[in-house]
JSON list of C-alpha atoms in Angstrom, two decimals:
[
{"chain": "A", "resi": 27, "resn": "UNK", "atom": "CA", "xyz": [0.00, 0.00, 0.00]},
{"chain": "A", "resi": 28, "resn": "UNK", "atom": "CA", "xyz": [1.49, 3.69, -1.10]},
{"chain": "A", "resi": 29, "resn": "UNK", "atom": "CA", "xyz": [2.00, 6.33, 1.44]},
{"chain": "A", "resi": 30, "resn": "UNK", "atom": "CA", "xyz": [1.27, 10.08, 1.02]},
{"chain": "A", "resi": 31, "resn": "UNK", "atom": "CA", "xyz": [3.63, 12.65, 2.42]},
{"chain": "A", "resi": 32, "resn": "UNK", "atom": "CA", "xyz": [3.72, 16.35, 2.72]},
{"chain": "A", "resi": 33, "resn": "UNK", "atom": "CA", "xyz": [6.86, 18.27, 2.15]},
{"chain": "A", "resi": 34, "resn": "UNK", "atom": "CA", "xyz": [7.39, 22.11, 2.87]},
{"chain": "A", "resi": 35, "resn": "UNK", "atom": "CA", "xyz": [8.27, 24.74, 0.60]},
{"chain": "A", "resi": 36, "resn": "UNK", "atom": "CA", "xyz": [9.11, 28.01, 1.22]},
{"chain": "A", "resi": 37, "resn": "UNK", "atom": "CA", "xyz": [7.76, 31.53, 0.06]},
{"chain": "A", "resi": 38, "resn": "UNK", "atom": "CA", "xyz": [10.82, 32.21, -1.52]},
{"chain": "A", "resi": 39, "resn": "UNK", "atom": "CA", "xyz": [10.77, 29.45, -3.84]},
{"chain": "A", "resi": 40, "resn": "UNK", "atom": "CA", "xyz": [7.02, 29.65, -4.53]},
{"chain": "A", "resi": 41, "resn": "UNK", "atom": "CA", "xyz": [7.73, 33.25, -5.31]},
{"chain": "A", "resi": 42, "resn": "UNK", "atom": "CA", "xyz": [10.43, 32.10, -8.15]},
{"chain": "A", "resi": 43, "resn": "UNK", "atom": "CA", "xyz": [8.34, 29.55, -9.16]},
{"chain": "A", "resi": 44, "resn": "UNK", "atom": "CA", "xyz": [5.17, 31.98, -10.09]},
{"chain": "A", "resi": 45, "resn": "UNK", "atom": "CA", "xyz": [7.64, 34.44, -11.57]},
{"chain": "A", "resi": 46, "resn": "UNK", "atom": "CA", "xyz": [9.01, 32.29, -13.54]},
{"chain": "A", "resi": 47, "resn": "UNK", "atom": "CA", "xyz": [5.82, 30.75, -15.17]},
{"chain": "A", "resi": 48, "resn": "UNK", "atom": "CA", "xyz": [5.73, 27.60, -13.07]},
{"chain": "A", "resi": 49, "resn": "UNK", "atom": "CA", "xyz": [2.14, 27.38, -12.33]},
{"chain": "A", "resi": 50, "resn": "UNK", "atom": "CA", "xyz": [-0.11, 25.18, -13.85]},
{"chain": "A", "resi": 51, "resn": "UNK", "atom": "CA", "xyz": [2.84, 22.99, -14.99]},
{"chain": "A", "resi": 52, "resn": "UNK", "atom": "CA", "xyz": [2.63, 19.13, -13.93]},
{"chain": "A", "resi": 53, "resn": "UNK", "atom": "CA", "xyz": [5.29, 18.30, -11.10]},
{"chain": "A", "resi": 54, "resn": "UNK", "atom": "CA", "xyz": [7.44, 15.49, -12.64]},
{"chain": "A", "resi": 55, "resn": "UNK", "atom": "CA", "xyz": [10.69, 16.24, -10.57]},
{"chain": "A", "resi": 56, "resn": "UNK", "atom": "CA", "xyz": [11.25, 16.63, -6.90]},
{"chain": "A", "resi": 57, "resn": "UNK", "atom": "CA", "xyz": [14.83, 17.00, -5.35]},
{"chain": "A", "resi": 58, "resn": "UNK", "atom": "CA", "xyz": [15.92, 16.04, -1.56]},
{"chain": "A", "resi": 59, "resn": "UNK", "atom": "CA", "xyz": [19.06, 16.33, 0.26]},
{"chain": "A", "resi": 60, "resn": "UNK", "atom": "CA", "xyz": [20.90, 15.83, 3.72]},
{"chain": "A", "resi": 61, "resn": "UNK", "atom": "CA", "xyz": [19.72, 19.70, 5.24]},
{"chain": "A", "resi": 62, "resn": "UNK", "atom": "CA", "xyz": [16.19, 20.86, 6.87]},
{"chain": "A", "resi": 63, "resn": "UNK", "atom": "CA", "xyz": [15.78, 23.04, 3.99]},
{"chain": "A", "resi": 64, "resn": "UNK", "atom": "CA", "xyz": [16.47, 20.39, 1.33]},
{"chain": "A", "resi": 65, "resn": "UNK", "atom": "CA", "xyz": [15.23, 17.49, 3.82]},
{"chain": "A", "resi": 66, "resn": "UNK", "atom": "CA", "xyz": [15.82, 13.52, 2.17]},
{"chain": "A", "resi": 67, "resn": "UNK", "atom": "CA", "xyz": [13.08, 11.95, 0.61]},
{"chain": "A", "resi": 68, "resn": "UNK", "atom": "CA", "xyz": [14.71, 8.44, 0.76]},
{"chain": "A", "resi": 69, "resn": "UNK", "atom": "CA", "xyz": [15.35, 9.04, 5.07]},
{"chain": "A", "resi": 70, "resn": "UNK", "atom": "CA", "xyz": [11.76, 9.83, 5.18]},
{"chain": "A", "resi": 71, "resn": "UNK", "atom": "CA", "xyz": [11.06, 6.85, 4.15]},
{"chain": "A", "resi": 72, "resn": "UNK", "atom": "CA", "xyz": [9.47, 7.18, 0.61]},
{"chain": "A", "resi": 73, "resn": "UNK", "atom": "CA", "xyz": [9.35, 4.56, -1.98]},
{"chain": "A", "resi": 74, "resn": "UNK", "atom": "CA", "xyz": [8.03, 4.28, -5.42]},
{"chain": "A", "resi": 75, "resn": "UNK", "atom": "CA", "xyz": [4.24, 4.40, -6.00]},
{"chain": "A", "resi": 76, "resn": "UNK", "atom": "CA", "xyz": [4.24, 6.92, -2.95]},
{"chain": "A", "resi": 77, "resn": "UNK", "atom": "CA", "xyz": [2.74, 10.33, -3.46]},
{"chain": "A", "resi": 78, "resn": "UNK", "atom": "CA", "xyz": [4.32, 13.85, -2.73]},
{"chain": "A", "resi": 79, "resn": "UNK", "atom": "CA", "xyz": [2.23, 16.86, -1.84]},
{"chain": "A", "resi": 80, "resn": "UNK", "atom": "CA", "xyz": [4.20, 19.81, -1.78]},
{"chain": "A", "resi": 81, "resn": "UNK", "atom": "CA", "xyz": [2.87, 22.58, 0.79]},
{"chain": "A", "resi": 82, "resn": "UNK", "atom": "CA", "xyz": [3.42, 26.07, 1.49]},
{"chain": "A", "resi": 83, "resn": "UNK", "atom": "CA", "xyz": [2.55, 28.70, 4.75]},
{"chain": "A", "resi": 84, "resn": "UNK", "atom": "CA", "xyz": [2.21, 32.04, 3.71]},
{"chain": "A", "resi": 85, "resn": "UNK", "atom": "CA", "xyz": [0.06, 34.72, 5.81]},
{"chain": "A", "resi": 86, "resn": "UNK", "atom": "CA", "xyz": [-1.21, 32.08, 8.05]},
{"chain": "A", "resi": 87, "resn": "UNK", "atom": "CA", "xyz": [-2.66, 29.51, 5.72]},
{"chain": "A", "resi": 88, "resn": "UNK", "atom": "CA", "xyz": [-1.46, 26.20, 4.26]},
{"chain": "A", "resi": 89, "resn": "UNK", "atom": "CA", "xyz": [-1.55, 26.11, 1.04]},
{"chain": "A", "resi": 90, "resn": "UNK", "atom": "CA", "xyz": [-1.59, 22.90, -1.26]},
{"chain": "A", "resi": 91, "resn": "UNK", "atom": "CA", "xyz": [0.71, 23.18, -4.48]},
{"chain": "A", "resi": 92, "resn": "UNK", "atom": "CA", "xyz": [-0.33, 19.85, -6.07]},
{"chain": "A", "resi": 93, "resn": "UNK", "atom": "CA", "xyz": [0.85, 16.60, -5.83]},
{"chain": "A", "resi": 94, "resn": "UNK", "atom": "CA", "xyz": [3.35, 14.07, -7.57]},
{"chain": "A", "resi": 95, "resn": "UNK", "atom": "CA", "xyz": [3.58, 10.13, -7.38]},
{"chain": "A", "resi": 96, "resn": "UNK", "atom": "CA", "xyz": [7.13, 8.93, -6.97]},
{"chain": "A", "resi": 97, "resn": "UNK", "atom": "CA", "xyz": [8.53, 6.57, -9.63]},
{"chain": "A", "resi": 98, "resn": "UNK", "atom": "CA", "xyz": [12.03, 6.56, -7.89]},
{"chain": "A", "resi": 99, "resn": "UNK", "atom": "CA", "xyz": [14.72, 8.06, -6.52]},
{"chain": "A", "resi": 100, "resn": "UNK", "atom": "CA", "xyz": [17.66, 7.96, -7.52]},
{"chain": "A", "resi": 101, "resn": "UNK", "atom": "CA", "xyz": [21.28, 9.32, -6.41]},
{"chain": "A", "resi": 102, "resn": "UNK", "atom": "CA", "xyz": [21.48, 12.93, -7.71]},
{"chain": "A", "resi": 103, "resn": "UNK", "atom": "CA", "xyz": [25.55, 12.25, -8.91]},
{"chain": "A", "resi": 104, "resn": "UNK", "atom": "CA", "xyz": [24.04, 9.28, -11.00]},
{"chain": "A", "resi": 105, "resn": "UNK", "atom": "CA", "xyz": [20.99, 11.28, -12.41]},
{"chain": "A", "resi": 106, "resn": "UNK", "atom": "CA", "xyz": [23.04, 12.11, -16.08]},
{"chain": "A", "resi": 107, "resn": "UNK", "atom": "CA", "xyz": [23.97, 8.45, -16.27]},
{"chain": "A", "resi": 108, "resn": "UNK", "atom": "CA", "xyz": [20.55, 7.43, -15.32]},
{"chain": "A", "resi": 109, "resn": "UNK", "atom": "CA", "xyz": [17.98, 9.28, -16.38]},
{"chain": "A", "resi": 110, "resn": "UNK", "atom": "CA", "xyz": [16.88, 9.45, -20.11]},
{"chain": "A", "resi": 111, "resn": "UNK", "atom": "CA", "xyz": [17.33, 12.15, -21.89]},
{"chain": "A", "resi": 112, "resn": "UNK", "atom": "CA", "xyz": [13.51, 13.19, -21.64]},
{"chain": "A", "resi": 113, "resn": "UNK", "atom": "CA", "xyz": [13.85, 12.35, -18.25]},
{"chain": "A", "resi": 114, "resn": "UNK", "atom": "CA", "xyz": [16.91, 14.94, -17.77]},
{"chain": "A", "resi": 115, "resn": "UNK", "atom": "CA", "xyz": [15.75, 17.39, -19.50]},
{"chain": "A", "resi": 116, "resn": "UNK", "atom": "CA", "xyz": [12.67, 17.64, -17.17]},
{"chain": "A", "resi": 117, "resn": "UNK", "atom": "CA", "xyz": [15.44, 17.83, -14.34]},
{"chain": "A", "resi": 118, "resn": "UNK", "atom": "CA", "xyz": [16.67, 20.70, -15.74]},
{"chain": "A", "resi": 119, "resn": "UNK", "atom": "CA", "xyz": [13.31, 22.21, -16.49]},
{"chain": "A", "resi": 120, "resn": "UNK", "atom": "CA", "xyz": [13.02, 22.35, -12.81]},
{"chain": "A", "resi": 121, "resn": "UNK", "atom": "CA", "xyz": [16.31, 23.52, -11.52]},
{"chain": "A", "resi": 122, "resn": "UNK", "atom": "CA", "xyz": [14.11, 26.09, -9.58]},
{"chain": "A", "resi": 123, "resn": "UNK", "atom": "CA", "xyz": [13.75, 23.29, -6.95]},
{"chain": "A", "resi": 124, "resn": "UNK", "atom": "CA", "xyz": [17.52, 22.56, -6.30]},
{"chain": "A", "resi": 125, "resn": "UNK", "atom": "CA", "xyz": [18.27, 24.36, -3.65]},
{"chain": "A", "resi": 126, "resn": "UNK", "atom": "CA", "xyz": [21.33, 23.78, -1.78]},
{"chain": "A", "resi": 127, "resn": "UNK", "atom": "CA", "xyz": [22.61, 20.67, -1.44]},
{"chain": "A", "resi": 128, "resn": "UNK", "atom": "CA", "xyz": [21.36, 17.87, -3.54]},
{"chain": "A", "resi": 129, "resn": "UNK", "atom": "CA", "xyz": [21.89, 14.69, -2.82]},
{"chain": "A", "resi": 130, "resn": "UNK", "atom": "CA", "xyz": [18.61, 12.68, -4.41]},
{"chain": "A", "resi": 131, "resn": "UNK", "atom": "CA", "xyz": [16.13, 13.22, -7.41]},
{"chain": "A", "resi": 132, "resn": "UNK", "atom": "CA", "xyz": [12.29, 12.17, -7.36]},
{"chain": "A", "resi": 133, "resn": "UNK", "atom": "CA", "xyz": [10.84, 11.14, -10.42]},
{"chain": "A", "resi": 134, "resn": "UNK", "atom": "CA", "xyz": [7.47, 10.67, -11.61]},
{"chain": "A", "resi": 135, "resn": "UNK", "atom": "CA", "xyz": [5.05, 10.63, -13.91]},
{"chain": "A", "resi": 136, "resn": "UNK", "atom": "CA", "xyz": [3.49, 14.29, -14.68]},
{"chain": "A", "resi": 137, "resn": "UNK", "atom": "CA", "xyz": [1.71, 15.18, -11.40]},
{"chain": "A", "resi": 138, "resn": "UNK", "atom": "CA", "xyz": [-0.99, 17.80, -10.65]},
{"chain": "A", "resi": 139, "resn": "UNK", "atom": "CA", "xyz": [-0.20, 21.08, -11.99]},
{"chain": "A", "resi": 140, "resn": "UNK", "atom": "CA", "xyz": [1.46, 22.97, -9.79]},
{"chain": "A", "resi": 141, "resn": "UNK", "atom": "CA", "xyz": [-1.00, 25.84, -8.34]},
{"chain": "A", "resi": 142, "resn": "UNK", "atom": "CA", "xyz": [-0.79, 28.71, -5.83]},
{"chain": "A", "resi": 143, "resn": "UNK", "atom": "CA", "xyz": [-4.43, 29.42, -4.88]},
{"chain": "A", "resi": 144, "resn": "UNK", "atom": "CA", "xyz": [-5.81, 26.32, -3.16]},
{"chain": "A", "resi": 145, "resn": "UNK", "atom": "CA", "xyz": [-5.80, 26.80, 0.71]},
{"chain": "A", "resi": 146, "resn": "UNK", "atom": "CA", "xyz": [-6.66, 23.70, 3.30]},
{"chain": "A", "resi": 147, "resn": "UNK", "atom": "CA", "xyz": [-9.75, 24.87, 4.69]},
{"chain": "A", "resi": 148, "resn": "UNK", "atom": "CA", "xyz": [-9.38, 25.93, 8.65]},
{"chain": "A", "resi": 149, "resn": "UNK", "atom": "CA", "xyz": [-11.60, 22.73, 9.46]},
{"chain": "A", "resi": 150, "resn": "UNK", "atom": "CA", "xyz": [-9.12, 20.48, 7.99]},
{"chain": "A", "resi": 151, "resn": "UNK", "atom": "CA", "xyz": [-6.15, 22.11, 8.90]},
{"chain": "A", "resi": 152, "resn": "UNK", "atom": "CA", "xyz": [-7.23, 21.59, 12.66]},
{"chain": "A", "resi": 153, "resn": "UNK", "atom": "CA", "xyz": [-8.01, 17.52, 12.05]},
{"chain": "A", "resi": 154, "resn": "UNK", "atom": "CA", "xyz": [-4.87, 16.97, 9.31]},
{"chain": "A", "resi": 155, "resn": "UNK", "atom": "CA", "xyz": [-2.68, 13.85, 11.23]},
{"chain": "A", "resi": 156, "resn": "UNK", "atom": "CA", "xyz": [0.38, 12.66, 10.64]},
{"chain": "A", "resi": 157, "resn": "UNK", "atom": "CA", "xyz": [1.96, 9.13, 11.29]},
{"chain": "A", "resi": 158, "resn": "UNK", "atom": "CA", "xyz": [5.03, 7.41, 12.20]},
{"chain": "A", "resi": 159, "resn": "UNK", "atom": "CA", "xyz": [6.39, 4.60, 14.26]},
{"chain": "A", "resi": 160, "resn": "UNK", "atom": "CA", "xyz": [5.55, 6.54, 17.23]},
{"chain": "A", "resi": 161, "resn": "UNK", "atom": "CA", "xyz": [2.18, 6.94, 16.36]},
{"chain": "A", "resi": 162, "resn": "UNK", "atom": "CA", "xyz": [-0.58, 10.37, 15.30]},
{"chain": "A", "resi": 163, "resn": "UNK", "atom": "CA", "xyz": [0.10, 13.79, 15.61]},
{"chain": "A", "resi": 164, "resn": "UNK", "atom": "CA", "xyz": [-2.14, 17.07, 13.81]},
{"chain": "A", "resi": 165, "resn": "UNK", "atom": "CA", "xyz": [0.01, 19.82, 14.20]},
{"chain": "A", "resi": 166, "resn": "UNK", "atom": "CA", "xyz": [1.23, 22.59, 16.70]},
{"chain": "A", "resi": 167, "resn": "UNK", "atom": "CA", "xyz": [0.27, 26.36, 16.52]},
{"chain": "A", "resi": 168, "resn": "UNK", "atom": "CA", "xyz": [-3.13, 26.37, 15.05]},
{"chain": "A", "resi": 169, "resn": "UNK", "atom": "CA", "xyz": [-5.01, 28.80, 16.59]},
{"chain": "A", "resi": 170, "resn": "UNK", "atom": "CA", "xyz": [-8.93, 29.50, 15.07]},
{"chain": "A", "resi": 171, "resn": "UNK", "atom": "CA", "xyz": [-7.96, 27.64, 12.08]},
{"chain": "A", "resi": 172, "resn": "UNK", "atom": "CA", "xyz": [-4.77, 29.99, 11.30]},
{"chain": "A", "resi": 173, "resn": "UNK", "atom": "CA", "xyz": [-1.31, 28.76, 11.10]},
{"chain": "A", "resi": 174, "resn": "UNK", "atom": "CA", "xyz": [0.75, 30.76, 13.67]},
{"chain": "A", "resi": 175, "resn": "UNK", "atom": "CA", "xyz": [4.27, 28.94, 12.91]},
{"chain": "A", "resi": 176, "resn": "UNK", "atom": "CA", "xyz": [5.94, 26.50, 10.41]},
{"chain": "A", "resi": 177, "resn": "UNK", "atom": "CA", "xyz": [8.10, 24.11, 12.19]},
{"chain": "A", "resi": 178, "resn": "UNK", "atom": "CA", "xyz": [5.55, 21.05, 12.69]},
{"chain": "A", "resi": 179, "resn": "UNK", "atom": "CA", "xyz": [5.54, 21.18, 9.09]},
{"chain": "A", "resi": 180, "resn": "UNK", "atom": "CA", "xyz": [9.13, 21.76, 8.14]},
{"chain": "A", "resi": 181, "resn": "UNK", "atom": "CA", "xyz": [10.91, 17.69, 6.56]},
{"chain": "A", "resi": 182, "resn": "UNK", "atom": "CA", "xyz": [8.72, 15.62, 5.03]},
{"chain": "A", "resi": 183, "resn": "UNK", "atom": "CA", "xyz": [6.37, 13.69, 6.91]},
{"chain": "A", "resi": 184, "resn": "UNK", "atom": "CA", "xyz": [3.90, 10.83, 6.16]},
{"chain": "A", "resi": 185, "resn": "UNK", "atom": "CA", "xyz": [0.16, 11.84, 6.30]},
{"chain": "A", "resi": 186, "resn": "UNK", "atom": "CA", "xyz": [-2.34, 9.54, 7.85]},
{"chain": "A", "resi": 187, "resn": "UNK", "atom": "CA", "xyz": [-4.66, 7.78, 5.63]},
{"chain": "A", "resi": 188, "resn": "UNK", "atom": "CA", "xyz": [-8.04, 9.70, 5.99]},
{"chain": "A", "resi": 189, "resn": "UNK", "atom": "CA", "xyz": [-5.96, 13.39, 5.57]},
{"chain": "A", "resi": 190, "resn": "UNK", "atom": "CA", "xyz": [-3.86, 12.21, 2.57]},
{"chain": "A", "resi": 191, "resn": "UNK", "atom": "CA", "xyz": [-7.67, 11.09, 1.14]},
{"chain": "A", "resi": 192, "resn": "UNK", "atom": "CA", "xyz": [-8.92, 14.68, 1.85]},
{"chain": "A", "resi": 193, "resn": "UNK", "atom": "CA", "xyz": [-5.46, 16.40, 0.69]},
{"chain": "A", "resi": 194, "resn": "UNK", "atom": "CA", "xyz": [-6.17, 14.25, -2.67]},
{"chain": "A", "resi": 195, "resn": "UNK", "atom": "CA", "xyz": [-9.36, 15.58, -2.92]},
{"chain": "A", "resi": 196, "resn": "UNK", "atom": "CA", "xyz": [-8.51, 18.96, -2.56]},
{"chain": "A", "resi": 197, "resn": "UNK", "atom": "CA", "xyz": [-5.85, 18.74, -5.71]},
{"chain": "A", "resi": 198, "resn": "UNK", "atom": "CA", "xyz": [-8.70, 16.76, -7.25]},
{"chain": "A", "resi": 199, "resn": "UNK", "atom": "CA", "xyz": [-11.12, 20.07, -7.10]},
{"chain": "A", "resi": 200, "resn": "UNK", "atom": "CA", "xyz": [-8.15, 22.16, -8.17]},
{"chain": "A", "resi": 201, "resn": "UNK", "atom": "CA", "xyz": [-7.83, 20.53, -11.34]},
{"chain": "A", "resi": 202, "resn": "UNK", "atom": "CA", "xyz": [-11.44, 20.90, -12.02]},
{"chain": "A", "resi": 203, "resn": "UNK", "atom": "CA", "xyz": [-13.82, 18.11, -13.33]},
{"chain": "A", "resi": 204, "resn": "UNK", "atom": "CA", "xyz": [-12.44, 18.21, -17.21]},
{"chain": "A", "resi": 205, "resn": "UNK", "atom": "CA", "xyz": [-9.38, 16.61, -16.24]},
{"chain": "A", "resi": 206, "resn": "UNK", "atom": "CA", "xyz": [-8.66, 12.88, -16.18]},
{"chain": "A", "resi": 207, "resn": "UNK", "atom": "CA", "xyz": [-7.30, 11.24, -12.88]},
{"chain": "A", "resi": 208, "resn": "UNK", "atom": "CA", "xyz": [-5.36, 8.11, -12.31]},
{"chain": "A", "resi": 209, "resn": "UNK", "atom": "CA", "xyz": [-6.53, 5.85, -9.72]},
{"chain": "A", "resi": 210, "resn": "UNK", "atom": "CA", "xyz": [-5.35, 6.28, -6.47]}
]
């Protein structure tokens, strides 16, 4: 059975992202490393057939950018051996998301398109739960559905089962009901 994870990104690199015509493009590329601002995909535990939903915090909200399933990771110093070359050129396409120190690349088929404007309602912010060997957590410093601070959210962490189901639907709605969906 797949796993659903969130990982945080911050305002800065949303910012490039819209300024540099990013949204609405499908996520096909994800990169991870060994630092809390690049945090490792593979130590989180990830494996193929896992999905990715890549979140933001800006002005007390959390925002849901989309969503990609993982094919695999692979070692970033292998990724020009490895990858094909429609594979690397989509690694290049998104350089925007190599921050600092690289150590891993995500792959995937095209994901959601990436988008800016959907915000997890204050309901499910309060309820969304998060899972680990040490059991369920929701997260710290919500206050009347707002946000106040970041740092439950900052790695990449593994989403309970019903939240990942409601984060899904949330992309689901963003794409709008013309689009086709793979199962899942």
């Amino acid at each position: 059975m797949s796993n659903s994870y969130t990982t945080l990104w911050t305002n800065d690199l949303c910012r490039e992202l819209e300024r540099s015509g990013y949204a609405a493009q499908r996520l096909t590329m994800l990169f991870g490393g060994p630092h809390q601002s690049l945090p490792s995909f593979r130590r989180a535990g990830v494996q193929s057939g896992d999905l990715i939903y890549p979140v933001r915090v800006l002005r007390t909200r959390l925002h849901l950018l989309g969503s990609m399933e993982v094919s695999r990771i692979i070692p970033y110093e292998d990724a020009g051996s490895v990858l094909h070359d429609e594979d690397y050129a989509k690694l290049l396409d998104w350089r925007p998301l190599k921050a600092g120190c690289v150590t891993e690349v995500v792959t995937g088929p095209p994901g959601s398109p990436l988008s800016f404007g959907t915000t997890v309602p204050p309901d499910l912010l309060e309820r969304l739960t998060y899972t680990s060997r040490r059991g369920e957590r929701t997260l710290k410093y919500i206050e009347e559905g707002r946000l106040t601070r970041s740092v439950s959210l900052q790695g990449i962490y593994r989403l309970a089962p019903a939240s990942a189901s409601e984060l899904r639907r949330l992309v689901l709605d963003a794409e709008g009901p013309t689009m086709t969906h793979p199962e899942g």
